[in-house]
mmCIF file of N, CA and C in Angstrom:
data_model
loop_
_atom_site.group_PDB
_atom_site.id
_atom_site.type_symbol
_atom_site.label_atom_id
_atom_site.label_comp_id
_atom_site.label_asym_id
_atom_site.label_seq_id
_atom_site.Cartn_x
_atom_site.Cartn_y
_atom_site.Cartn_z
ATOM 1 N N UNK A 1 0.837 -1.181 0.000
ATOM 2 C CA UNK A 1 0.000 0.000 0.000
ATOM 3 C C UNK A 1 0.880 1.242 0.000
ATOM 4 N N UNK A 2 0.505 2.247 -0.778
ATOM 5 C CA UNK A 2 1.279 3.483 -0.778
ATOM 6 C C UNK A 2 0.458 4.613 -0.180
ATOM 7 N N UNK A 3 1.067 5.762 -0.059
ATOM 8 C CA UNK A 3 0.417 6.891 0.603
ATOM 9 C C UNK A 3 -0.767 7.427 -0.192
ATOM 10 N N UNK A 4 -0.871 7.032 -1.453
ATOM 11 C CA UNK A 4 -1.997 7.480 -2.262
ATOM 12 C C UNK A 4 -3.138 6.482 -2.198
ATOM 13 N N UNK A 5 -3.117 5.643 -1.196
ATOM 14 C CA UNK A 5 -4.192 4.709 -0.969
ATOM 15 C C UNK A 5 -5.470 5.482 -0.758
ATOM 16 N N UNK A 6 -6.557 4.914 -1.209
ATOM 17 C CA UNK A 6 -7.826 5.591 -1.035
ATOM 18 C C UNK A 6 -8.154 5.700 0.442
ATOM 19 N N UNK A 7 -8.531 6.896 0.842
ATOM 20 C CA UNK A 7 -8.962 7.171 2.203
ATOM 21 C C UNK A 7 -10.406 7.630 2.103
ATOM 22 N N UNK A 8 -11.273 7.036 2.880
ATOM 23 C CA UNK A 8 -12.705 7.329 2.807
ATOM 24 C C UNK A 8 -13.244 7.083 1.394
ATOM 25 N N UNK A 9 -12.707 6.061 0.742
ATOM 26 C CA UNK A 9 -13.117 5.649 -0.598
ATOM 27 C C UNK A 9 -12.753 6.635 -1.694
ATOM 28 N N UNK A 10 -11.784 7.524 -1.448
ATOM 29 C CA UNK A 10 -11.362 8.511 -2.435
ATOM 30 C C UNK A 10 -9.850 8.575 -2.493
ATOM 31 N N UNK A 11 -9.322 8.806 -3.682
ATOM 32 C CA UNK A 11 -7.905 9.000 -3.854
ATOM 33 C C UNK A 11 -7.619 10.484 -3.711
ATOM 34 N N UNK A 12 -6.530 10.879 -3.008
ATOM 35 C CA UNK A 12 -6.232 12.303 -2.874
ATOM 36 C C UNK A 12 -6.240 13.006 -4.224
ATOM 37 N N UNK A 13 -6.877 14.186 -4.249
ATOM 38 C CA UNK A 13 -6.902 14.988 -5.461
ATOM 39 C C UNK A 13 -8.142 14.818 -6.306
ATOM 40 N N UNK A 14 -9.080 13.917 -5.934
ATOM 41 C CA UNK A 14 -10.217 13.700 -6.811
ATOM 42 C C UNK A 14 -11.536 14.207 -6.233
ATOM 43 N N UNK A 15 -11.511 15.040 -5.226
ATOM 44 C CA UNK A 15 -12.739 15.447 -4.553
ATOM 45 C C UNK A 15 -13.561 16.458 -5.333
ATOM 46 N N UNK A 16 -13.016 17.096 -6.354
ATOM 47 C CA UNK A 16 -13.807 18.086 -7.067
ATOM 48 C C UNK A 16 -14.642 17.454 -8.161
ATOM 49 N N UNK A 17 -14.496 16.173 -8.405
ATOM 50 C CA UNK A 17 -15.317 15.516 -9.396
ATOM 51 C C UNK A 17 -16.755 15.504 -8.920
ATOM 52 N N UNK A 18 -17.647 15.888 -9.808
ATOM 53 C CA UNK A 18 -19.048 15.894 -9.429
ATOM 54 C C UNK A 18 -19.648 14.516 -9.635
ATOM 55 N N UNK A 19 -20.609 14.184 -8.824
ATOM 56 C CA UNK A 19 -21.350 12.954 -8.955
ATOM 57 C C UNK A 19 -22.406 13.152 -10.025
ATOM 58 N N UNK A 20 -23.070 12.085 -10.422
ATOM 59 C CA UNK A 20 -24.107 12.149 -11.434
ATOM 60 C C UNK A 20 -25.232 13.101 -11.062
ATOM 61 N N UNK A 21 -25.493 13.298 -9.787
ATOM 62 C CA UNK A 21 -26.554 14.197 -9.361
ATOM 63 C C UNK A 21 -26.074 15.639 -9.216
ATOM 64 N N UNK A 22 -24.811 15.916 -9.591
ATOM 65 C CA UNK A 22 -24.273 17.264 -9.539
ATOM 66 C C UNK A 22 -23.669 17.638 -8.204
ATOM 67 N N UNK A 23 -23.694 16.729 -7.261
ATOM 68 C CA UNK A 23 -23.147 17.063 -5.945
ATOM 69 C C UNK A 23 -21.664 16.785 -5.896
ATOM 70 N N UNK A 24 -21.013 17.353 -4.900
ATOM 71 C CA UNK A 24 -19.594 17.118 -4.697
ATOM 72 C C UNK A 24 -19.376 15.677 -4.269
ATOM 73 N N UNK A 25 -18.168 15.182 -4.479
ATOM 74 C CA UNK A 25 -17.846 13.831 -4.066
ATOM 75 C C UNK A 25 -18.103 13.689 -2.574
ATOM 76 N N UNK A 26 -18.762 12.611 -2.201
ATOM 77 C CA UNK A 26 -19.132 12.423 -0.816
ATOM 78 C C UNK A 26 -18.845 11.001 -0.377
ATOM 79 N N UNK A 27 -18.722 10.824 0.922
ATOM 80 C CA UNK A 27 -18.583 9.499 1.487
ATOM 81 C C UNK A 27 -19.893 9.128 2.145
ATOM 82 N N UNK A 28 -20.070 7.852 2.421
ATOM 83 C CA UNK A 28 -21.238 7.401 3.162
ATOM 84 C C UNK A 28 -21.135 7.930 4.579
ATOM 85 N N UNK A 29 -22.261 8.333 5.139
ATOM 86 C CA UNK A 29 -22.263 8.808 6.523
ATOM 87 C C UNK A 29 -22.536 7.628 7.436
ATOM 88 N N UNK A 30 -21.676 6.647 7.359
ATOM 89 C CA UNK A 30 -21.803 5.466 8.191
ATOM 90 C C UNK A 30 -20.644 5.438 9.170
ATOM 91 N N UNK A 31 -20.652 4.456 10.049
ATOM 92 C CA UNK A 31 -19.553 4.328 10.999
ATOM 93 C C UNK A 31 -18.228 4.162 10.274
ATOM 94 N N UNK A 32 -18.219 3.434 9.159
ATOM 95 C CA UNK A 32 -16.962 3.223 8.453
ATOM 96 C C UNK A 32 -16.426 4.510 7.854
ATOM 97 N N UNK A 33 -17.307 5.476 7.556
ATOM 98 C CA UNK A 33 -16.851 6.745 6.999
ATOM 99 C C UNK A 33 -16.011 7.517 8.012
ATOM 100 N N UNK A 34 -16.236 7.277 9.298
ATOM 101 C CA UNK A 34 -15.469 7.975 10.316
ATOM 102 C C UNK A 34 -14.523 7.036 11.048
ATOM 103 N N UNK A 35 -14.143 5.949 10.394
ATOM 104 C CA UNK A 35 -13.158 5.032 10.945
ATOM 105 C C UNK A 35 -11.794 5.512 10.476
ATOM 106 N N UNK A 36 -10.994 5.960 11.414
ATOM 107 C CA UNK A 36 -9.700 6.525 11.071
ATOM 108 C C UNK A 36 -8.599 5.504 10.856
ATOM 109 N N UNK A 37 -8.888 4.212 10.958
ATOM 110 C CA UNK A 37 -7.839 3.201 10.838
ATOM 111 C C UNK A 37 -7.125 3.269 9.487
ATOM 112 N N UNK A 38 -7.891 3.341 8.403
ATOM 113 C CA UNK A 38 -7.274 3.412 7.073
ATOM 114 C C UNK A 38 -6.493 4.711 6.915
ATOM 115 N N UNK A 39 -7.043 5.781 7.456
ATOM 116 C CA UNK A 39 -6.350 7.067 7.395
ATOM 117 C C UNK A 39 -5.035 7.005 8.154
ATOM 118 N N UNK A 40 -5.062 6.469 9.371
ATOM 119 C CA UNK A 40 -3.838 6.364 10.169
ATOM 120 C C UNK A 40 -2.796 5.496 9.468
ATOM 121 N N UNK A 41 -3.237 4.427 8.837
ATOM 122 C CA UNK A 41 -2.312 3.549 8.123
ATOM 123 C C UNK A 41 -1.657 4.293 6.953
ATOM 124 N N UNK A 42 -2.462 5.035 6.203
ATOM 125 C CA UNK A 42 -1.923 5.805 5.080
ATOM 126 C C UNK A 42 -0.978 6.901 5.564
ATOM 127 N N UNK A 43 -1.346 7.583 6.650
ATOM 128 C CA UNK A 43 -0.504 8.655 7.179
ATOM 129 C C UNK A 43 0.812 8.133 7.743
ATOM 130 N N UNK A 44 0.777 6.944 8.320
ATOM 131 C CA UNK A 44 1.972 6.372 8.934
ATOM 132 C C UNK A 44 3.076 6.092 7.920
ATOM 133 N N UNK A 45 2.703 5.768 6.695
ATOM 134 C CA UNK A 45 3.722 5.428 5.691
ATOM 135 C C UNK A 45 3.969 6.555 4.694
ATOM 136 N N UNK A 46 3.243 7.666 4.854
ATOM 137 C CA UNK A 46 3.346 8.778 3.911
ATOM 138 C C UNK A 46 4.533 9.683 4.235
ATOM 139 N N UNK A 47 5.051 10.305 3.184
ATOM 140 C CA UNK A 47 6.040 11.363 3.386
ATOM 141 C C UNK A 47 5.288 12.587 3.908
ATOM 142 N N UNK A 48 6.011 13.601 4.326
ATOM 143 C CA UNK A 48 5.376 14.817 4.839
ATOM 144 C C UNK A 48 4.459 15.438 3.784
ATOM 145 N N UNK A 49 4.920 15.489 2.541
ATOM 146 C CA UNK A 49 4.115 16.066 1.464
ATOM 147 C C UNK A 49 2.880 15.213 1.185
ATOM 148 N N UNK A 50 3.046 13.901 1.152
ATOM 149 C CA UNK A 50 1.914 13.017 0.934
ATOM 150 C C UNK A 50 0.919 13.103 2.089
ATOM 151 N N UNK A 51 1.430 13.238 3.310
ATOM 152 C CA UNK A 51 0.566 13.358 4.486
ATOM 153 C C UNK A 51 -0.314 14.603 4.356
ATOM 154 N N UNK A 52 0.284 15.696 3.929
ATOM 155 C CA UNK A 52 -0.482 16.925 3.744
ATOM 156 C C UNK A 52 -1.554 16.746 2.670
ATOM 157 N N UNK A 53 -1.204 16.074 1.567
ATOM 158 C CA UNK A 53 -2.180 15.802 0.505
ATOM 159 C C UNK A 53 -3.334 14.948 1.017
ATOM 160 N N UNK A 54 -3.005 13.917 1.774
ATOM 161 C CA UNK A 54 -4.031 13.019 2.316
ATOM 162 C C UNK A 54 -4.964 13.768 3.261
ATOM 163 N N UNK A 55 -4.402 14.596 4.117
ATOM 164 C CA UNK A 55 -5.230 15.339 5.075
ATOM 165 C C UNK A 55 -6.042 16.429 4.390
ATOM 166 N N UNK A 56 -5.495 17.058 3.363
ATOM 167 C CA UNK A 56 -6.260 18.046 2.586
ATOM 168 C C UNK A 56 -7.458 17.351 1.946
ATOM 169 N N UNK A 57 -7.235 16.178 1.387
ATOM 170 C CA UNK A 57 -8.318 15.416 0.768
ATOM 171 C C UNK A 57 -9.350 14.989 1.812
ATOM 172 N N UNK A 58 -8.893 14.634 2.990
ATOM 173 C CA UNK A 58 -9.810 14.254 4.071
ATOM 174 C C UNK A 58 -10.679 15.437 4.466
ATOM 175 N N UNK A 59 -10.080 16.627 4.562
ATOM 176 C CA UNK A 59 -10.843 17.835 4.874
ATOM 177 C C UNK A 59 -11.888 18.074 3.784
ATOM 178 N N UNK A 60 -11.478 17.979 2.529
ATOM 179 C CA UNK A 60 -12.411 18.207 1.416
ATOM 180 C C UNK A 60 -13.549 17.211 1.436
ATOM 181 N N UNK A 61 -13.239 15.963 1.676
ATOM 182 C CA UNK A 61 -14.256 14.912 1.700
ATOM 183 C C UNK A 61 -15.254 15.146 2.823
ATOM 184 N N UNK A 62 -14.755 15.449 4.010
ATOM 185 C CA UNK A 62 -15.640 15.698 5.144
ATOM 186 C C UNK A 62 -16.475 16.958 4.905
ATOM 187 N N UNK A 63 -15.867 17.992 4.354
ATOM 188 C CA UNK A 63 -16.580 19.227 4.068
ATOM 189 C C UNK A 63 -17.662 18.993 3.015
ATOM 190 N N UNK A 64 -17.355 18.214 1.982
ATOM 191 C CA UNK A 64 -18.338 17.906 0.942
ATOM 192 C C UNK A 64 -19.530 17.157 1.535
ATOM 193 N N UNK A 65 -19.271 16.251 2.480
ATOM 194 C CA UNK A 65 -20.366 15.543 3.146
ATOM 195 C C UNK A 65 -21.275 16.509 3.890
ATOM 196 N N UNK A 66 -20.684 17.459 4.556
ATOM 197 C CA UNK A 66 -21.433 18.400 5.391
ATOM 198 C C UNK A 66 -22.169 19.428 4.547
ATOM 199 N N UNK A 67 -21.534 19.924 3.489
ATOM 200 C CA UNK A 67 -22.097 21.009 2.684
ATOM 201 C C UNK A 67 -22.794 20.549 1.409
ATOM 202 N N UNK A 68 -22.973 19.262 1.234
ATOM 203 C CA UNK A 68 -23.572 18.741 0.006
ATOM 204 C C UNK A 68 -24.806 19.546 -0.359
ATOM 205 N N UNK A 69 -24.975 19.907 -1.594
ATOM 206 C CA UNK A 69 -24.262 19.515 -2.797
ATOM 207 C C UNK A 69 -23.186 20.493 -3.250
ATOM 208 N N UNK A 70 -22.652 21.300 -2.379
ATOM 209 C CA UNK A 70 -21.613 22.260 -2.743
ATOM 210 C C UNK A 70 -20.352 21.547 -3.203
ATOM 211 N N UNK A 71 -19.785 22.000 -4.326
ATOM 212 C CA UNK A 71 -18.521 21.459 -4.811
ATOM 213 C C UNK A 71 -17.399 22.110 -4.011
ATOM 214 N N UNK A 72 -16.495 21.291 -3.509
ATOM 215 C CA UNK A 72 -15.415 21.774 -2.660
ATOM 216 C C UNK A 72 -14.088 21.542 -3.370
ATOM 217 N N UNK A 73 -13.320 22.618 -3.576
ATOM 218 C CA UNK A 73 -11.979 22.449 -4.132
ATOM 219 C C UNK A 73 -10.950 22.850 -3.079
ATOM 220 N N UNK A 74 -9.685 22.746 -3.435
ATOM 221 C CA UNK A 74 -8.603 22.982 -2.484
ATOM 222 C C UNK A 74 -8.647 24.356 -1.824
ATOM 223 N N UNK A 75 -9.083 25.357 -2.560
ATOM 224 C CA UNK A 75 -9.058 26.720 -2.047
ATOM 225 C C UNK A 75 -10.442 27.270 -1.744
ATOM 226 N N UNK A 76 -11.430 26.374 -1.604
ATOM 227 C CA UNK A 76 -12.775 26.796 -1.224
ATOM 228 C C UNK A 76 -12.763 27.324 0.207
ATOM 229 N N UNK A 77 -13.255 28.537 0.383
ATOM 230 C CA UNK A 77 -13.332 29.115 1.722
ATOM 231 C C UNK A 77 -14.536 28.511 2.433
ATOM 232 N N UNK A 78 -14.308 27.982 3.630
ATOM 233 C CA UNK A 78 -15.349 27.310 4.378
ATOM 234 C C UNK A 78 -16.580 28.186 4.569
ATOM 235 N N UNK A 79 -16.373 29.399 5.055
ATOM 236 C CA UNK A 79 -17.492 30.277 5.367
ATOM 237 C C UNK A 79 -18.213 30.761 4.113
ATOM 238 N N UNK A 80 -17.474 31.034 3.053
ATOM 239 C CA UNK A 80 -18.082 31.476 1.800
ATOM 240 C C UNK A 80 -18.901 30.371 1.147
ATOM 241 N N UNK A 81 -18.616 29.122 1.514
ATOM 242 C CA UNK A 81 -19.369 27.994 0.972
ATOM 243 C C UNK A 81 -20.513 27.561 1.879
ATOM 244 N N UNK A 82 -20.791 28.339 2.928
ATOM 245 C CA UNK A 82 -21.962 28.077 3.740
ATOM 246 C C UNK A 82 -21.722 27.351 5.048
ATOM 247 N N UNK A 83 -20.476 27.198 5.455
ATOM 248 C CA UNK A 83 -20.202 26.555 6.733
ATOM 249 C C UNK A 83 -20.689 27.478 7.852
ATOM 250 N N UNK A 84 -21.479 26.930 8.765
ATOM 251 C CA UNK A 84 -21.999 27.687 9.897
ATOM 252 C C UNK A 84 -21.283 27.238 11.159
ATOM 253 N N UNK A 85 -21.615 27.845 12.278
ATOM 254 C CA UNK A 85 -20.982 27.438 13.533
ATOM 255 C C UNK A 85 -21.296 25.981 13.852
ATOM 256 N N UNK A 86 -22.513 25.551 13.567
ATOM 257 C CA UNK A 86 -22.874 24.152 13.835
ATOM 258 C C UNK A 86 -22.161 23.188 12.894
ATOM 259 N N UNK A 87 -22.088 23.543 11.621
ATOM 260 C CA UNK A 87 -21.414 22.644 10.683
ATOM 261 C C UNK A 87 -19.898 22.695 10.873
ATOM 262 N N UNK A 88 -19.370 23.825 11.338
ATOM 263 C CA UNK A 88 -17.938 23.895 11.667
ATOM 264 C C UNK A 88 -17.628 22.958 12.829
ATOM 265 N N UNK A 89 -18.518 22.914 13.784
ATOM 266 C CA UNK A 89 -18.358 21.999 14.911
ATOM 267 C C UNK A 89 -18.395 20.552 14.428
ATOM 268 N N UNK A 90 -19.306 20.258 13.518
ATOM 269 C CA UNK A 90 -19.386 18.906 12.947
ATOM 270 C C UNK A 90 -18.104 18.561 12.186
ATOM 271 N N UNK A 91 -17.589 19.505 11.408
ATOM 272 C CA UNK A 91 -16.358 19.271 10.656
ATOM 273 C C UNK A 91 -15.191 18.986 11.592
ATOM 274 N N UNK A 92 -15.016 19.814 12.609
ATOM 275 C CA UNK A 92 -13.894 19.586 13.527
ATOM 276 C C UNK A 92 -14.068 18.270 14.284
ATOM 277 N N UNK A 93 -15.280 17.952 14.682
ATOM 278 C CA UNK A 93 -15.532 16.674 15.376
ATOM 279 C C UNK A 93 -15.180 15.488 14.470
ATOM 280 N N UNK A 94 -15.620 15.536 13.227
ATOM 281 C CA UNK A 94 -15.311 14.455 12.290
ATOM 282 C C UNK A 94 -13.805 14.319 12.072
ATOM 283 N N UNK A 95 -13.125 15.455 11.882
ATOM 284 C CA UNK A 95 -11.678 15.415 11.645
ATOM 285 C C UNK A 95 -10.927 14.919 12.883
ATOM 286 N N UNK A 96 -11.374 15.305 14.064
ATOM 287 C CA UNK A 96 -10.729 14.822 15.289
ATOM 288 C C UNK A 96 -10.941 13.317 15.442
ATOM 289 N N UNK A 97 -12.130 12.828 15.095
ATOM 290 C CA UNK A 97 -12.408 11.393 15.158
ATOM 291 C C UNK A 97 -11.492 10.629 14.202
ATOM 292 N N UNK A 98 -11.306 11.156 13.013
ATOM 293 C CA UNK A 98 -10.485 10.489 12.007
ATOM 294 C C UNK A 98 -8.989 10.540 12.313
ATOM 295 N N UNK A 99 -8.521 11.660 12.840
ATOM 296 C CA UNK A 99 -7.071 11.862 12.985
ATOM 297 C C UNK A 99 -6.543 11.657 14.399
ATOM 298 N N UNK A 100 -7.418 11.655 15.382
ATOM 299 C CA UNK A 100 -7.008 11.612 16.793
ATOM 300 C C UNK A 100 -6.162 12.824 17.170
ATOM 301 N N UNK A 101 -6.363 13.931 16.474
ATOM 302 C CA UNK A 101 -5.670 15.182 16.761
ATOM 303 C C UNK A 101 -6.708 16.170 17.282
ATOM 304 N N UNK A 102 -6.407 16.800 18.400
ATOM 305 C CA UNK A 102 -7.304 17.816 18.958
ATOM 306 C C UNK A 102 -7.255 19.050 18.058
ATOM 307 N N UNK A 103 -8.417 19.475 17.581
ATOM 308 C CA UNK A 103 -8.503 20.613 16.670
ATOM 309 C C UNK A 103 -9.386 21.675 17.314
ATOM 310 N N UNK A 104 -8.815 22.813 17.665
ATOM 311 C CA UNK A 104 -9.655 23.866 18.234
ATOM 312 C C UNK A 104 -10.600 24.410 17.163
ATOM 313 N N UNK A 105 -11.807 24.744 17.553
ATOM 314 C CA UNK A 105 -12.796 25.247 16.604
ATOM 315 C C UNK A 105 -12.292 26.486 15.863
ATOM 316 N N UNK A 106 -11.478 27.289 16.520
ATOM 317 C CA UNK A 106 -10.947 28.500 15.897
ATOM 318 C C UNK A 106 -10.040 28.164 14.697
ATOM 319 N N UNK A 107 -9.555 26.942 14.603
ATOM 320 C CA UNK A 107 -8.720 26.540 13.460
ATOM 321 C C UNK A 107 -9.479 26.682 12.149
ATOM 322 N N UNK A 108 -10.799 26.516 12.190
ATOM 323 C CA UNK A 108 -11.610 26.676 10.981
ATOM 324 C C UNK A 108 -11.519 28.111 10.464
ATOM 325 N N UNK A 109 -11.440 29.071 11.368
ATOM 326 C CA UNK A 109 -11.313 30.479 10.969
ATOM 327 C C UNK A 109 -9.880 30.837 10.606
ATOM 328 N N UNK A 110 -8.925 30.269 11.313
ATOM 329 C CA UNK A 110 -7.516 30.574 11.057
ATOM 330 C C UNK A 110 -6.987 29.895 9.797
ATOM 331 N N UNK A 111 -7.551 28.761 9.457
ATOM 332 C CA UNK A 111 -7.132 27.983 8.280
ATOM 333 C C UNK A 111 -8.385 27.672 7.466
ATOM 334 N N UNK A 112 -8.962 28.672 6.760
ATOM 335 C CA UNK A 112 -10.314 28.569 6.212
ATOM 336 C C UNK A 112 -10.477 27.857 4.869
ATOM 337 N N UNK A 113 -9.479 27.113 4.428
ATOM 338 C CA UNK A 113 -9.609 26.359 3.185
ATOM 339 C C UNK A 113 -9.081 24.939 3.412
ATOM 340 N N UNK A 114 -9.493 23.973 2.586
ATOM 341 C CA UNK A 114 -8.949 22.620 2.725
ATOM 342 C C UNK A 114 -7.422 22.579 2.633
ATOM 343 N N UNK A 115 -6.836 23.389 1.773
ATOM 344 C CA UNK A 115 -5.375 23.413 1.643
ATOM 345 C C UNK A 115 -4.728 23.871 2.948
ATOM 346 N N UNK A 116 -5.214 24.969 3.485
ATOM 347 C CA UNK A 116 -4.606 25.517 4.707
ATOM 348 C C UNK A 116 -4.880 24.652 5.925
ATOM 349 N N UNK A 117 -6.111 24.133 6.056
ATOM 350 C CA UNK A 117 -6.423 23.276 7.191
ATOM 351 C C UNK A 117 -5.699 21.938 7.067
ATOM 352 N N UNK A 118 -5.562 21.431 5.838
ATOM 353 C CA UNK A 118 -4.805 20.196 5.627
ATOM 354 C C UNK A 118 -3.351 20.357 6.037
ATOM 355 N N UNK A 119 -2.755 21.500 5.730
ATOM 356 C CA UNK A 119 -1.374 21.788 6.131
ATOM 357 C C UNK A 119 -1.272 21.835 7.658
ATOM 358 N N UNK A 120 -2.200 22.535 8.281
ATOM 359 C CA UNK A 120 -2.229 22.622 9.744
ATOM 360 C C UNK A 120 -2.368 21.228 10.364
ATOM 361 N N UNK A 121 -3.288 20.436 9.831
ATOM 362 C CA UNK A 121 -3.489 19.084 10.363
ATOM 363 C C UNK A 121 -2.257 18.208 10.179
ATOM 364 N N UNK A 122 -1.568 18.344 9.046
ATOM 365 C CA UNK A 122 -0.357 17.552 8.806
ATOM 366 C C UNK A 122 0.702 17.886 9.852
ATOM 367 N N UNK A 123 0.874 19.176 10.130
ATOM 368 C CA UNK A 123 1.851 19.577 11.149
ATOM 369 C C UNK A 123 1.434 19.103 12.538
ATOM 370 N N UNK A 124 0.144 19.244 12.858
ATOM 371 C CA UNK A 124 -0.354 18.827 14.170
ATOM 372 C C UNK A 124 -0.265 17.313 14.322
ATOM 373 N N UNK A 125 -0.598 16.588 13.269
ATOM 374 C CA UNK A 125 -0.529 15.122 13.306
ATOM 375 C C UNK A 125 0.908 14.674 13.534
ATOM 376 N N UNK A 126 1.835 15.291 12.835
ATOM 377 C CA UNK A 126 3.252 14.943 12.989
ATOM 378 C C UNK A 126 3.708 15.241 14.416
ATOM 379 N N UNK A 127 3.328 16.389 14.957
ATOM 380 C CA UNK A 127 3.730 16.753 16.319
ATOM 381 C C UNK A 127 3.168 15.769 17.341
ATOM 382 N N UNK A 128 1.900 15.412 17.197
ATOM 383 C CA UNK A 128 1.262 14.496 18.142
ATOM 384 C C UNK A 128 1.872 13.099 18.051
ATOM 385 N N UNK A 129 2.217 12.678 16.848
ATOM 386 C CA UNK A 129 2.713 11.314 16.657
ATOM 387 C C UNK A 129 4.220 11.199 16.661
ATOM 388 N N UNK A 130 4.925 12.303 16.937
ATOM 389 C CA UNK A 130 6.376 12.248 16.981
ATOM 390 C C UNK A 130 6.882 11.864 18.373
ATOM 391 N N UNK A 131 5.953 11.795 19.332
ATOM 392 C CA UNK A 131 6.343 11.407 20.679
ATOM 393 C C UNK A 131 6.787 12.556 21.546
ATOM 394 N N UNK A 132 6.692 13.791 21.025
ATOM 395 C CA UNK A 132 7.122 14.924 21.849
ATOM 396 C C UNK A 132 5.997 15.446 22.727
ATOM 397 N N UNK A 133 4.799 14.837 22.590
ATOM 398 C CA UNK A 133 3.686 15.193 23.457
ATOM 399 C C UNK A 133 2.992 16.479 23.099
ATOM 400 N N UNK A 134 3.393 17.129 22.001
ATOM 401 C CA UNK A 134 2.759 18.375 21.593
ATOM 402 C C UNK A 134 1.335 18.087 21.117
ATOM 403 N N UNK A 135 0.467 19.046 21.278
ATOM 404 C CA UNK A 135 -0.882 18.938 20.764
ATOM 405 C C UNK A 135 -1.179 20.122 19.888
ATOM 406 N N UNK A 136 -2.173 19.961 19.056
ATOM 407 C CA UNK A 136 -2.549 21.029 18.122
ATOM 408 C C UNK A 136 -3.258 22.151 18.833
#
């Protein structure tokens, strides 16, 4: 398995493809959709750059689920695409469940795009899993 393994049934970089119904790529809202085991496995063997790509894709996938049918690309601003305080809470909760990284709600405002939040998550994930005890 390589770092470009499908996470949440998607390969990094393919989240802007529209479905037949015109909605953004989405995952099933089942327990398996929020099972971070596959994500952790992919992140564990990924390079730093691949880890950032995987986490950016994870952010996009989770955001597309929440904001459906809005199309989400790398530089889509969360708030401009309709993210509210409640859906921001849902996004951070989902990402924390998947990554086991504590994400303050304010991170959504400080890193308001999948690219920026993915970068933040990659750094936080590395810090948490490097054994230095740092948290995001």
